[in-house]
Amino acid sequence: MKYIFLIGLLLITYGAAGASIIDGEDGYRLWLKYDPINDDDLRATYAKQVSSFYLSGDSDTMKVIGEELAFALNGMLSQAKQVNASQAGLIVAAGDKANALAARHKLDLKAAGDEGYLVYQVQHGNAEKVMVLANTEVGALYGTYRLLRQLQTRQPLADMAIVSQPDIQLRVLNHWDNLDRHVERGYAGESIWDWHKLPDYRYQRYVDYARANASIGINGTVLNNVNADPLILTDHYLEKVKALADMFRPYGIKVYLSVKFSSPQLVGGLDTSDPLDEDVQQWWQAKVDDIYEHIPDFGGFLVKANSEGQPGPGDFGRTHAEGANMLASALAPHGGTVMWRAFVYANEKNEERSKQAYSEFKPLDGKFDDNVLVQVKNGPIDFQPREPFSPLFGATPETPLMMEFQITMEYLGFSTHFVYLGPMYEEVLSADTYARGEGSTVAKVIDGSLFDNNTSGMAGVANIGTDRNWTGHIILQSNWYVFGRMAWNPQISAEQVADEWVRMTLSNDNEVVATVTEMMMKSHEITVNTMTPLGLHHIMGAGHHYGPAPWVDSLGRADWNSVYYHRADDEGIGFDRSPSGVNAVEQYFSPLKEQLADPATTPEKYLLWFHHLPWDYQIKSSGRTLWDELVHRYYKGANDVKALEQQWDSLKGEIDPLQFHQVQMAMDIHVKEALWWRNACVLYFQQFSDMPIPDGLPKPEKSLKQYQKMSFPHAPGQG
Ligand code: BDP
């Protein structure tokens, strides 16, 4: 009787959700699911081709290749066997062995470089074999993942002839993770690094993290927050860092650390951190030598200096170059790199914020040591939903610049909005700087080809945490994925990447793939409309950055306030960065600077970024007044989110119920928050325009005052 009651209760509790409690995909496996291939013919064909494999060695990296192949092929084909070369359908080889095979089949292994690979199907004796060949073992690992992707996306192996090597050398995640496991701007649980239990306790999650990164070519990780805790450089923590580095090494991933510039004082007992002081230099040298004792392939340092209260060389009257070079010379003997951030702005400068990074770094061009990269955020302000590219890209021919993208969704809905960042990254990378005439894209600056730099890099601020699905939202896994794919190949299309990600993560059904890919491709534009249409920016809640707050006007620094950025008044709205205003356009090359100087030739998506325009200014594409267009975009954005939700709902039954349900719950929040943004912003700006919400549009539910009163002291991710 008791049991019948319990079972009944369970049915009532869980039956309502429609899915059983444990049966489903919770997202942990990311895009490396390797579920069985149901098509019998295809499975049999693949099995014949690659289920027996040969590895050319038994190093740690070859071991993980073998493990991944066994796991993946058993999963997809229900069979996998490591055999000798003559029996194998698949040969994975690196180094001399790969060179010999390449020569025999007249393949050019040089084209694979240090990290790339060839994946070919060749006639070998009287058998057809699939070969993954690389100069290095990590190249063979990347090639293995490339081959597996072919199976995961159900593409044929016959006649494969793929040559690939990364265009960018350093492809790194930046974790803004604190030592107490709080993640600054993190919305997916705590930090995955359990510092307290390291170095002894090594979660399987660390291995799966490395696998996921290696599968998309990420080869570095900065473990800790740019707002760095100096304790990371103490022996106690270096032991822990070493444990992670040891785990990641077979996967080709190097570990880097964010360092606090004043560490010599804070943990070294010195009374200065002046980069030109000899004791300071010696302290860093000794510290770096010590790190390399622990971690022979340590990657180097990431530094946020003289920015948002962080210490830096400026505190001692020195330049960013002097600060960076001091660290660079300590790292150089070991082959380490300094990634020095250009995200600097200071109130005292009395210069408009968007111009400051350029003003500070352009004069330092050519003054940095060879092992320094300057890391620049994609836009001139701060990871806004949309920004024009930073004018620093193209402005420093003698200094290699790294791209810094934000993968975590600080300004794009935390972890509850359906936003694929591929199109945004693509928009930035394909933008033309005109630094050396037409075709001088940001991608070519970043990959070093425009100025023939000898190093290159791309960083992404990670969206990873302890949530089972890693990123707090299944769809946002695609942003981690696309970051890696674009760091390997900055020319790849966002759409192609979306297609392959959907196939590996959600479904290989062509209709599902087409629907979700289409949703992903439009999602960024939609979200920009819901938050900051027409080039508006920085009008989110103060501090936590959650929700709309264009009214913020009382923070300590002018350029922390929303009103500084939108400048709405009775006359109009927008920031005049043209020559009649702060002349930020002067930092761009011609003909872009002339184009952006004139509202008539400024792309509408950046209109209010560069111009303050009257409320009745006529918008070219629609013929509407600026006010009507603004309202139209906010309403359209919110409607489009609703339509996205309906599109998602149409997939019910087509994808895994747990995945489906997770996204559905988040979509509900996205819909609500899009309405909130719309209502709050339209009511707020209406005070200035004094114009009506056009007929036929529903009026906001609450008053402006009510929206302004909403408060979220415990919103996640705060700094
Ligand atoms: C801002 C974040 C802040 C970061 C800062 C940075 O709000 O938490 O510390 O960027 O990049 O967007 O240093």
XYZ file of C-alpha atoms and ligand atoms in Angstrom:
732
model
C 0.000 0.000 0.000
C 2.745 2.368 1.062
C 4.669 1.574 -2.142
C 1.706 2.022 -4.382
C 1.242 5.424 -2.830
C 4.878 6.319 -3.412
C 4.792 5.213 -7.010
C 1.603 7.163 -7.502
C 3.239 10.236 -6.052
C 6.235 9.837 -8.321
C 3.985 9.550 -11.333
C 2.126 12.663 -10.365
C 5.308 14.602 -9.672
C 7.335 13.559 -12.665
C 4.641 12.440 -15.037
C 3.560 16.027 -15.436
C 6.937 16.999 -16.874
C 6.367 14.518 -19.659
C 9.840 13.017 -19.459
C 11.266 10.461 -17.114
C 13.621 11.780 -14.488
C 16.881 10.418 -15.744
C 16.278 9.518 -19.320
C 17.633 12.240 -21.555
C 20.493 14.448 -22.629
C 21.454 16.928 -19.946
C 24.033 18.608 -22.144
C 27.151 17.388 -20.361
C 28.460 15.640 -23.453
C 28.479 18.869 -25.464
C 29.115 18.264 -29.162
C 31.025 15.042 -28.443
C 28.000 12.817 -28.014
C 28.868 10.015 -30.411
C 25.395 8.478 -30.243
C 24.732 5.360 -32.346
C 24.264 5.964 -36.052
C 20.840 4.564 -36.817
C 21.165 4.279 -40.578
C 22.357 0.655 -40.953
C 24.010 1.096 -44.336
C 25.880 4.184 -43.336
C 26.989 2.624 -40.072
C 28.229 -0.457 -41.906
C 30.104 1.659 -44.424
C 31.814 3.712 -41.744
C 32.597 0.587 -39.754
C 34.304 -0.998 -42.715
C 36.302 2.154 -43.299
C 37.499 3.163 -39.859
C 36.461 0.884 -37.003
C 39.867 -0.764 -36.989
C 42.566 1.780 -36.447
C 46.311 1.999 -36.101
C 48.270 4.580 -34.115
C 51.869 5.366 -34.958
C 53.072 5.662 -31.364
C 52.201 5.417 -27.710
C 52.935 8.859 -26.307
C 50.433 10.489 -23.962
C 48.834 12.308 -26.868
C 48.627 9.144 -28.954
C 47.005 7.457 -25.964
C 44.289 10.075 -25.787
C 43.779 9.753 -29.533
C 43.307 6.019 -29.049
C 40.896 6.579 -26.176
C 38.848 9.100 -28.101
C 38.666 6.853 -31.151
C 37.657 3.837 -29.094
C 35.008 5.815 -27.249
C 33.632 7.569 -30.312
C 33.645 4.604 -32.681
C 32.155 2.279 -30.095
C 29.486 4.881 -29.520
C 28.616 5.565 -33.144
C 29.417 2.207 -34.764
C 29.355 -0.217 -31.813
C 32.790 -1.381 -32.783
C 36.363 -0.167 -32.516
C 39.655 -1.998 -32.440
C 43.270 -0.925 -32.320
C 45.211 -3.150 -34.705
C 48.479 -3.220 -36.582
C 49.024 -1.056 -39.633
C 48.360 -3.667 -42.263
C 44.967 -4.601 -40.780
C 43.791 -1.076 -40.110
C 41.256 0.839 -42.137
C 42.270 4.040 -40.370
C 45.858 5.094 -39.855
C 46.679 7.916 -37.485
C 50.318 8.901 -37.724
C 52.565 11.750 -36.660
C 56.190 12.726 -37.254
C 58.487 10.465 -39.265
C 55.911 7.786 -39.798
C 53.447 10.363 -41.148
C 56.110 11.832 -43.387
C 56.894 8.443 -44.848
C 53.220 7.773 -45.538
C 52.718 11.218 -47.017
C 55.708 10.715 -49.325
C 54.425 7.334 -50.423
C 51.049 8.840 -51.327
C 52.502 12.055 -52.725
C 50.807 14.208 -50.116
C 52.278 17.470 -48.942
C 52.597 17.202 -45.196
C 54.348 20.562 -45.008
C 50.963 22.126 -45.657
C 49.872 20.849 -42.256
C 52.401 23.009 -40.386
C 53.055 22.386 -36.714
C 49.519 21.942 -35.548
C 47.557 21.013 -38.646
C 46.756 17.748 -40.352
C 45.846 15.940 -43.523
C 42.825 13.658 -43.570
C 42.796 11.622 -46.767
C 41.316 8.517 -48.134
C 43.993 6.801 -50.203
C 44.517 3.607 -52.136
C 47.134 1.807 -50.048
C 48.325 -1.396 -51.685
C 45.112 -3.070 -52.653
C 43.053 -1.524 -49.861
C 41.465 1.845 -49.328
C 42.570 3.492 -46.118
C 41.701 6.648 -44.306
C 44.787 8.456 -43.078
C 45.160 11.173 -40.499
C 48.680 12.491 -40.926
C 50.423 15.278 -39.078
C 53.863 16.578 -38.311
C 53.135 16.590 -34.615
C 51.053 14.438 -32.339
C 48.791 17.284 -31.392
C 48.200 17.807 -35.112
C 47.177 14.154 -35.279
C 44.789 14.740 -32.373
C 43.153 17.670 -34.182
C 42.964 15.577 -37.339
C 41.293 12.778 -35.414
C 38.609 15.131 -34.164
C 38.192 16.404 -37.718
C 37.644 12.869 -38.957
C 35.185 12.130 -36.164
C 33.242 15.253 -37.067
C 32.815 13.783 -40.533
C 31.039 10.825 -38.971
C 29.135 12.921 -36.440
C 27.722 15.051 -39.248
C 27.142 11.987 -41.465
C 29.428 13.039 -44.291
C 31.095 10.485 -46.534
C 34.693 9.423 -45.900
C 35.305 8.315 -49.471
C 37.572 10.720 -51.312
C 38.249 12.821 -48.243
C 41.120 15.169 -48.999
C 41.358 17.677 -46.222
C 44.342 19.854 -45.464
C 44.032 22.180 -42.532
C 46.203 24.196 -40.244
C 45.303 27.043 -37.922
C 45.616 30.605 -39.165
C 46.052 31.845 -35.625
C 48.707 30.599 -33.242
C 47.350 31.277 -29.770
C 43.734 30.186 -29.442
C 42.938 30.718 -25.820
C 40.072 30.822 -23.396
C 40.174 33.484 -20.706
C 38.477 32.322 -17.534
C 37.391 35.191 -15.342
C 37.431 32.745 -12.437
C 38.348 33.754 -8.917
C 40.174 31.542 -6.459
C 37.008 31.318 -4.321
C 35.237 29.854 -7.395
C 33.084 32.879 -8.093
C 33.129 33.554 -11.810
C 33.080 37.229 -12.728
C 30.378 37.596 -15.386
C 29.776 33.875 -15.164
C 26.221 32.565 -15.455
C 26.747 28.817 -15.452
C 27.469 27.980 -11.856
C 30.790 28.176 -10.092
C 34.266 28.004 -11.519
C 35.090 24.557 -12.799
C 38.463 24.806 -11.033
C 38.051 23.410 -7.565
C 41.149 25.120 -6.205
C 40.584 23.828 -2.705
C 40.737 20.177 -3.716
C 43.517 20.589 -6.235
C 46.156 19.321 -6.834
C 45.030 15.909 -5.580
C 41.415 15.693 -6.578
C 41.133 15.641 -10.369
C 37.626 15.679 -11.702
C 36.716 13.887 -14.899
C 35.315 17.266 -15.915
C 38.874 18.570 -16.321
C 39.536 15.860 -18.889
C 36.267 16.491 -20.678
C 37.065 20.204 -20.728
C 40.367 19.415 -22.417
C 38.689 17.093 -24.909
C 36.093 19.675 -25.835
C 38.724 22.346 -26.345
C 41.039 20.112 -28.336
C 38.156 19.060 -30.555
C 37.836 22.663 -31.757
C 41.524 23.513 -31.752
C 41.777 25.624 -28.596
C 45.374 25.373 -27.413
C 45.558 27.563 -24.358
C 43.658 28.497 -21.248
C 44.123 31.387 -18.845
C 42.865 29.868 -15.630
C 42.117 32.922 -13.519
C 40.386 36.288 -13.648
C 42.065 39.291 -15.261
C 41.215 41.082 -12.024
C 43.854 38.805 -10.629
C 44.442 37.575 -7.125
C 48.191 37.751 -6.467
C 48.012 34.508 -4.475
C 47.930 32.602 -7.748
C 51.716 33.107 -7.877
C 52.365 31.487 -4.505
C 53.717 27.937 -4.224
C 50.455 26.756 -2.748
C 48.587 27.640 -5.941
C 51.332 26.856 -8.419
C 51.140 23.214 -7.302
C 47.489 23.290 -8.262
C 48.138 25.018 -11.559
C 50.707 22.348 -12.319
C 48.130 19.606 -11.763
C 45.840 21.139 -14.354
C 48.707 21.749 -16.782
C 49.715 18.092 -16.490
C 46.186 16.995 -17.307
C 45.841 19.331 -20.273
C 49.256 18.689 -21.831
C 48.320 15.574 -23.833
C 45.504 17.591 -25.394
C 47.851 20.287 -26.646
C 46.555 22.863 -24.185
C 48.951 25.204 -22.455
C 48.154 26.910 -19.226
C 48.535 30.669 -18.739
C 47.918 32.859 -15.711
C 46.531 36.334 -15.203
C 48.894 38.256 -12.966
C 48.500 41.335 -10.867
C 51.102 43.901 -11.727
C 51.752 44.750 -8.085
C 52.524 41.124 -7.136
C 56.133 41.957 -6.161
C 54.698 44.116 -3.380
C 51.677 42.011 -2.552
C 53.256 38.578 -2.370
C 56.956 39.288 -2.865
C 57.575 41.593 0.075
C 59.160 44.315 -2.087
C 58.297 47.936 -1.586
C 57.742 48.715 -5.239
C 56.566 47.048 -8.447
C 58.257 49.580 -10.710
C 59.127 47.660 -13.880
C 62.451 49.465 -14.191
C 63.543 48.566 -10.679
C 66.160 45.824 -10.666
C 64.808 44.025 -7.621
C 61.406 43.932 -9.236
C 62.858 42.528 -12.437
C 64.755 39.897 -10.492
C 61.678 38.977 -8.516
C 59.711 38.331 -11.686
C 62.591 36.420 -13.237
C 62.859 34.163 -10.215
C 59.103 33.696 -10.133
C 58.968 32.822 -13.804
C 61.889 30.398 -13.485
C 60.061 28.751 -10.630
C 56.852 28.428 -12.646
C 58.751 26.728 -15.463
C 60.263 24.310 -12.943
C 56.699 23.248 -12.204
C 55.360 23.586 -15.728
C 57.974 23.329 -18.484
C 55.516 24.310 -21.214
C 53.830 27.130 -19.308
C 52.242 29.564 -21.780
C 52.768 32.944 -20.140
C 50.895 35.843 -18.579
C 47.743 37.810 -19.282
C 47.747 41.293 -17.775
C 45.069 43.847 -17.072
C 47.019 46.918 -16.030
C 45.982 50.458 -15.200
C 42.404 49.621 -15.977
C 39.371 49.792 -13.719
C 41.466 50.167 -10.596
C 44.026 47.483 -11.382
C 47.658 48.429 -10.730
C 50.046 48.862 -13.616
C 53.229 50.484 -14.849
C 51.446 53.833 -14.969
C 51.534 53.856 -11.155
C 55.293 54.249 -11.434
C 55.304 56.663 -14.333
C 56.096 53.908 -16.843
C 54.374 53.018 -20.091
C 52.422 49.899 -20.942
C 55.346 48.852 -23.126
C 57.807 49.147 -20.256
C 55.529 47.088 -18.065
C 54.881 44.428 -20.675
C 58.517 44.150 -21.709
C 59.687 43.616 -18.160
C 57.463 40.532 -17.932
C 58.323 39.530 -21.478
C 62.033 39.417 -20.776
C 61.458 37.145 -17.788
C 59.368 34.788 -19.959
C 61.475 34.965 -23.140
C 64.197 32.466 -22.144
C 61.441 29.899 -21.590
C 59.455 30.676 -24.720
C 56.557 32.284 -22.835
C 54.270 35.041 -24.050
C 52.768 38.176 -22.544
C 49.200 39.013 -23.515
C 48.835 42.637 -22.501
C 45.310 44.009 -22.574
C 44.445 47.267 -24.310
C 41.209 47.585 -22.332
C 42.208 50.803 -20.576
C 40.328 53.972 -19.889
C 40.684 56.557 -17.173
C 38.452 59.330 -15.990
C 41.329 61.727 -15.503
C 42.270 61.508 -19.180
C 39.401 63.748 -20.098
C 39.161 61.999 -23.426
C 36.079 60.234 -24.678
C 36.170 56.626 -23.582
C 35.937 54.967 -26.998
C 39.115 56.793 -28.070
C 41.350 55.999 -25.161
C 42.755 52.570 -26.017
C 43.888 53.831 -29.403
C 45.405 57.011 -27.946
C 47.314 54.994 -25.404
C 48.579 52.163 -27.579
C 49.033 53.620 -31.046
C 52.073 55.677 -29.942
C 53.604 52.527 -28.442
C 53.547 50.664 -31.746
C 56.906 48.977 -32.286
C 57.954 49.398 -28.666
C 56.897 45.961 -27.458
C 59.189 42.934 -27.253
C 58.688 40.111 -29.735
C 56.914 37.882 -27.259
C 54.238 40.448 -26.409
C 50.797 40.500 -27.960
C 48.435 43.353 -27.255
C 44.971 41.961 -26.604
C 42.172 44.202 -27.861
C 38.447 43.813 -27.245
C 36.490 43.575 -30.473
C 34.909 46.993 -30.062
C 36.167 50.327 -28.723
C 34.000 50.296 -25.573
C 33.207 47.049 -23.854
C 31.579 43.941 -25.345
C 28.293 45.682 -26.079
C 25.590 43.741 -27.964
C 26.942 45.410 -31.081
C 29.961 47.654 -31.576
C 31.919 48.764 -34.601
C 35.386 47.167 -34.567
C 38.062 48.819 -32.440
C 40.097 51.318 -34.494
C 43.252 49.787 -33.012
C 42.877 46.916 -35.478
C 45.080 47.934 -38.357
C 46.687 50.841 -36.521
C 49.771 49.055 -35.192
C 51.761 47.472 -38.042
C 54.707 46.740 -35.726
C 52.704 45.214 -32.903
C 50.729 42.001 -33.205
C 47.219 42.374 -31.837
C 45.141 39.611 -30.331
C 41.383 39.647 -30.620
C 39.444 39.442 -27.370
C 35.861 38.284 -27.805
C 33.452 37.748 -24.968
C 31.840 34.326 -25.082
C 30.086 34.735 -21.773
C 26.891 36.762 -22.192
C 27.449 39.685 -19.864
C 25.667 42.141 -22.131
C 23.569 39.692 -24.119
C 21.125 38.213 -21.674
C 23.338 36.260 -19.270
C 22.561 32.583 -19.828
C 18.881 32.742 -20.629
C 18.769 34.407 -24.033
C 18.941 32.448 -27.252
C 21.879 34.173 -28.924
C 24.419 32.598 -31.230
C 27.504 34.777 -31.452
C 28.849 33.412 -34.744
C 27.341 36.219 -36.855
C 28.693 38.845 -34.472
C 32.217 37.419 -34.570
C 31.941 37.148 -38.330
C 30.804 40.766 -38.632
C 33.893 41.917 -36.721
C 36.398 39.620 -38.406
C 35.210 40.411 -41.905
C 35.101 44.187 -41.333
C 37.487 46.125 -43.532
C 39.962 48.353 -41.665
C 41.428 49.718 -44.943
C 44.785 49.818 -43.121
C 46.513 48.750 -46.310
C 43.785 49.564 -48.746
C 40.655 47.625 -49.472
C 40.512 44.072 -48.172
C 42.530 44.741 -44.996
C 40.055 42.897 -42.833
C 40.238 42.576 -39.087
C 40.778 38.834 -39.643
C 43.960 39.596 -41.557
C 45.192 41.882 -38.804
C 44.547 39.200 -36.227
C 46.059 36.292 -38.114
C 49.204 38.350 -38.670
C 49.044 38.200 -42.457
C 48.358 41.896 -43.077
C 51.566 43.085 -41.458
C 53.506 39.861 -41.581
C 53.660 39.543 -37.785
C 55.329 36.468 -36.407
C 52.774 35.783 -33.699
C 49.013 35.882 -33.618
C 46.232 35.145 -31.180
C 42.563 35.145 -30.339
C 41.103 35.052 -26.843
C 37.552 34.323 -25.745
C 36.195 35.118 -22.288
C 34.791 31.733 -21.337
C 31.143 31.002 -20.576
C 31.949 27.778 -18.761
C 30.948 26.806 -15.243
C 29.908 23.868 -13.105
C 26.395 23.591 -14.555
C 25.802 20.116 -15.945
C 25.478 21.609 -19.403
C 28.658 23.701 -18.876
C 27.283 26.994 -20.216
C 23.942 27.396 -18.444
C 22.008 27.021 -21.705
C 22.444 24.355 -24.347
C 22.395 26.802 -27.238
C 25.187 28.834 -25.661
C 27.505 25.848 -26.002
C 27.612 26.887 -29.641
C 29.377 30.103 -28.669
C 32.253 28.205 -27.100
C 32.265 26.034 -30.193
C 32.228 28.832 -32.759
C 34.920 30.712 -30.893
C 37.259 27.748 -31.280
C 36.385 27.191 -34.915
C 36.922 30.856 -35.797
C 40.167 31.034 -33.850
C 41.407 28.186 -36.044
C 39.987 29.721 -39.191
C 38.795 33.331 -38.917
C 37.369 33.147 -42.438
C 34.947 30.311 -41.761
C 31.278 31.201 -42.028
C 29.120 31.404 -38.933
C 26.427 29.499 -40.763
C 28.613 26.532 -41.595
C 29.714 26.339 -37.986
C 26.120 26.540 -36.741
C 25.107 23.736 -39.066
C 27.825 21.397 -37.863
C 27.270 22.283 -34.212
C 23.544 21.545 -34.452
C 24.242 18.219 -36.117
C 26.638 17.157 -33.414
C 24.678 18.532 -30.479
C 20.975 18.377 -31.266
C 20.067 16.362 -34.323
C 21.182 15.268 -37.760
C 17.697 15.506 -39.156
C 17.912 17.969 -42.028
C 14.743 19.806 -41.128
C 15.739 20.246 -37.522
C 19.188 21.376 -38.614
C 17.711 23.913 -41.033
C 15.287 25.291 -38.434
C 17.773 25.623 -35.601
C 20.519 26.994 -37.834
C 18.150 29.618 -39.170
C 17.120 30.555 -35.631
C 20.732 30.804 -34.559
C 21.742 32.917 -37.519
C 19.137 35.596 -36.858
C 19.297 35.472 -33.059
C 22.032 38.066 -32.561
C 20.362 40.679 -34.726
C 17.082 40.068 -32.942
C 18.672 40.507 -29.549
C 20.421 43.696 -30.618
C 17.009 45.063 -31.588
C 15.564 44.144 -28.224
C 18.357 45.890 -26.312
C 20.385 48.418 -28.256
C 19.048 49.033 -31.775
C 20.594 51.469 -34.249
C 23.960 51.695 -32.516
C 22.799 52.446 -28.972
C 25.088 50.993 -26.334
C 25.828 50.730 -22.635
C 22.297 51.278 -21.352
C 22.102 48.197 -19.137
C 21.670 47.947 -15.376
C 24.527 49.333 -13.324
C 27.046 47.001 -11.711
C 25.461 43.647 -12.460
C 24.621 44.725 -16.026
C 21.284 42.935 -15.869
C 18.294 44.335 -17.714
C 17.604 47.780 -19.177
C 18.550 50.973 -17.340
C 19.045 53.840 -19.789
C 18.346 56.194 -16.867
C 21.569 55.446 -14.949
C 23.203 58.820 -14.304
C 24.714 58.865 -10.864
C 27.740 56.566 -10.906
C 31.116 57.910 -9.804
C 32.583 58.157 -13.277
C 30.827 59.870 -16.137
C 31.604 57.024 -18.530
C 30.005 54.424 -16.327
C 26.577 56.023 -16.758
C 24.057 55.148 -19.444
C 23.241 58.805 -20.098
C 26.866 59.393 -21.130
C 26.328 56.984 -24.007
C 22.863 57.635 -25.401
C 22.774 61.396 -24.783
C 19.040 61.566 -25.316
C 17.622 65.074 -24.977
C 14.789 67.138 -26.385
C 16.658 67.508 -29.641
C 17.443 63.901 -30.325
C 19.533 60.889 -29.367
C 22.946 59.343 -29.990
C 26.608 60.076 -29.385
C 28.225 62.538 -31.762
C 31.550 60.896 -32.423
C 31.820 62.617 -35.805
C 34.168 65.571 -36.444
C 31.494 67.908 -35.115
C 31.553 65.979 -31.825
C 34.377 64.058 -30.145
C 35.749 62.991 -33.514
C 36.312 59.333 -32.724
C 35.973 58.619 -36.428
C 39.397 60.146 -36.997
C 40.897 56.961 -35.548
C 39.695 54.934 -38.533
C 41.323 54.802 -41.952
C 39.913 56.426 -45.054
C 37.470 55.897 -46.639
C 35.854 54.520 -43.492
C 36.457 57.644 -41.461
C 34.675 59.803 -44.043
C 31.879 57.276 -44.346
C 31.320 57.221 -40.594
C 31.587 61.004 -40.315
C 28.315 61.450 -42.182
C 25.029 59.982 -40.945
C 23.881 59.530 -44.532
C 26.714 57.067 -45.201
C 27.003 55.482 -41.759
C 25.549 51.964 -41.693
C 22.251 52.146 -39.815
C 23.406 49.560 -37.337
C 26.009 52.086 -36.068
C 23.974 55.259 -36.555
C 23.593 56.342 -32.937
C 27.071 55.136 -32.066
C 28.515 57.885 -34.237
C 25.784 60.538 -34.446
C 23.405 62.555 -32.347
C 20.349 62.914 -34.542
C 17.040 64.724 -34.241
C 13.978 62.686 -33.328
C 12.437 63.400 -36.698
C 15.580 62.458 -38.667
C 14.477 60.329 -41.588
C 15.793 56.759 -41.624
C 16.868 55.847 -45.128
C 15.933 52.180 -45.226
C 12.391 52.631 -43.927
C 11.432 56.261 -44.418
C 10.384 56.381 -40.749
C 11.389 59.109 -38.359
C 14.167 58.203 -35.977
C 11.678 57.989 -33.112
C 9.343 55.706 -35.013
C 12.233 53.568 -36.167
C 13.565 53.191 -32.654
C 10.155 52.148 -31.370
C 9.673 49.898 -34.373
C 12.960 48.101 -33.689
C 12.219 47.574 -30.007
C 8.803 46.158 -30.847
C 10.113 44.086 -33.695
C 12.858 42.699 -31.461
C 10.383 41.592 -28.817
C 8.038 40.108 -31.445
C 10.900 38.271 -33.086
C 11.905 36.696 -29.786
C 8.329 35.485 -29.418
C 8.535 34.038 -32.924
C 11.822 32.349 -32.030
C 10.047 30.723 -29.117
C 7.321 29.436 -31.420
C 9.903 28.079 -33.816
C 11.541 26.266 -30.958
C 8.173 24.902 -29.812
C 7.654 23.469 -33.282
C 10.632 21.176 -32.641
C 8.934 19.341 -29.803
C 9.440 15.627 -30.252
C 12.202 16.196 -32.800
C 15.024 16.571 -30.328
C 15.861 15.147 -26.960
C 13.167 16.103 -24.428
C 15.582 17.340 -21.786
C 17.437 19.531 -24.234
C 14.156 20.726 -25.634
C 12.756 21.564 -22.243
C 15.871 23.419 -21.055
C 15.789 25.709 -24.045
C 12.042 26.148 -23.791
C 12.288 27.357 -20.197
C 15.033 29.794 -21.153
C 12.968 31.014 -24.116
C 10.194 31.979 -21.714
C 12.642 34.178 -19.852
C 14.003 35.614 -23.090
C 10.493 36.564 -24.215
C 9.731 38.268 -20.891
C 13.012 40.127 -20.798
C 12.690 41.327 -24.389
C 9.348 42.885 -23.456
C 10.911 44.424 -20.379
C 13.722 45.979 -22.447
C 11.240 47.241 -25.012
C 8.878 48.808 -22.518
C 11.498 50.353 -20.278
C 13.533 51.839 -23.120
C 10.620 53.134 -25.148
C 9.048 54.809 -22.095
C 12.349 56.287 -21.033
C 13.262 57.742 -24.422
C 9.728 58.954 -24.963
C 10.269 61.523 -22.209
C 12.713 63.237 -24.541
C 11.117 62.686 -27.922
C 7.702 63.637 -26.621
C 6.286 61.614 -29.486
C 3.622 58.902 -29.288
C 4.074 55.164 -29.559
C 2.719 54.598 -33.067
C -0.873 53.448 -33.382
C -1.569 49.773 -33.262
C 1.309 48.932 -30.929
C 0.404 47.670 -27.467
C 1.258 50.072 -24.665
C 3.804 49.056 -21.977
C 2.228 47.349 -18.991
C 3.997 49.333 -16.319
C 4.941 52.943 -15.847
C 8.496 54.141 -16.352
C 8.773 54.702 -12.599
C 7.920 51.081 -11.949
C 10.606 49.881 -14.333
C 13.093 52.244 -12.738
C 12.328 50.899 -9.299
C 13.153 47.305 -10.139
C 16.263 46.265 -8.275
C 18.446 43.160 -8.421
C 21.078 43.280 -5.719
C 21.790 39.573 -6.088
C 21.980 39.245 -9.863
C 24.681 36.721 -10.744
C 28.160 37.238 -12.077
C 29.000 40.547 -10.467
C 32.558 41.739 -10.309
C 33.837 44.498 -18.168
C 33.310 43.628 -17.057
C 34.268 43.518 -15.915
C 35.634 43.093 -16.427
C 36.081 44.063 -17.505
C 37.386 43.633 -18.166
O 32.089 44.151 -16.597
O 33.762 42.586 -14.998
O 36.559 43.045 -15.397
O 35.114 44.104 -18.537
O 37.329 43.173 -19.295
O 33.009 44.359 -19.282
O 38.449 43.761 -17.581
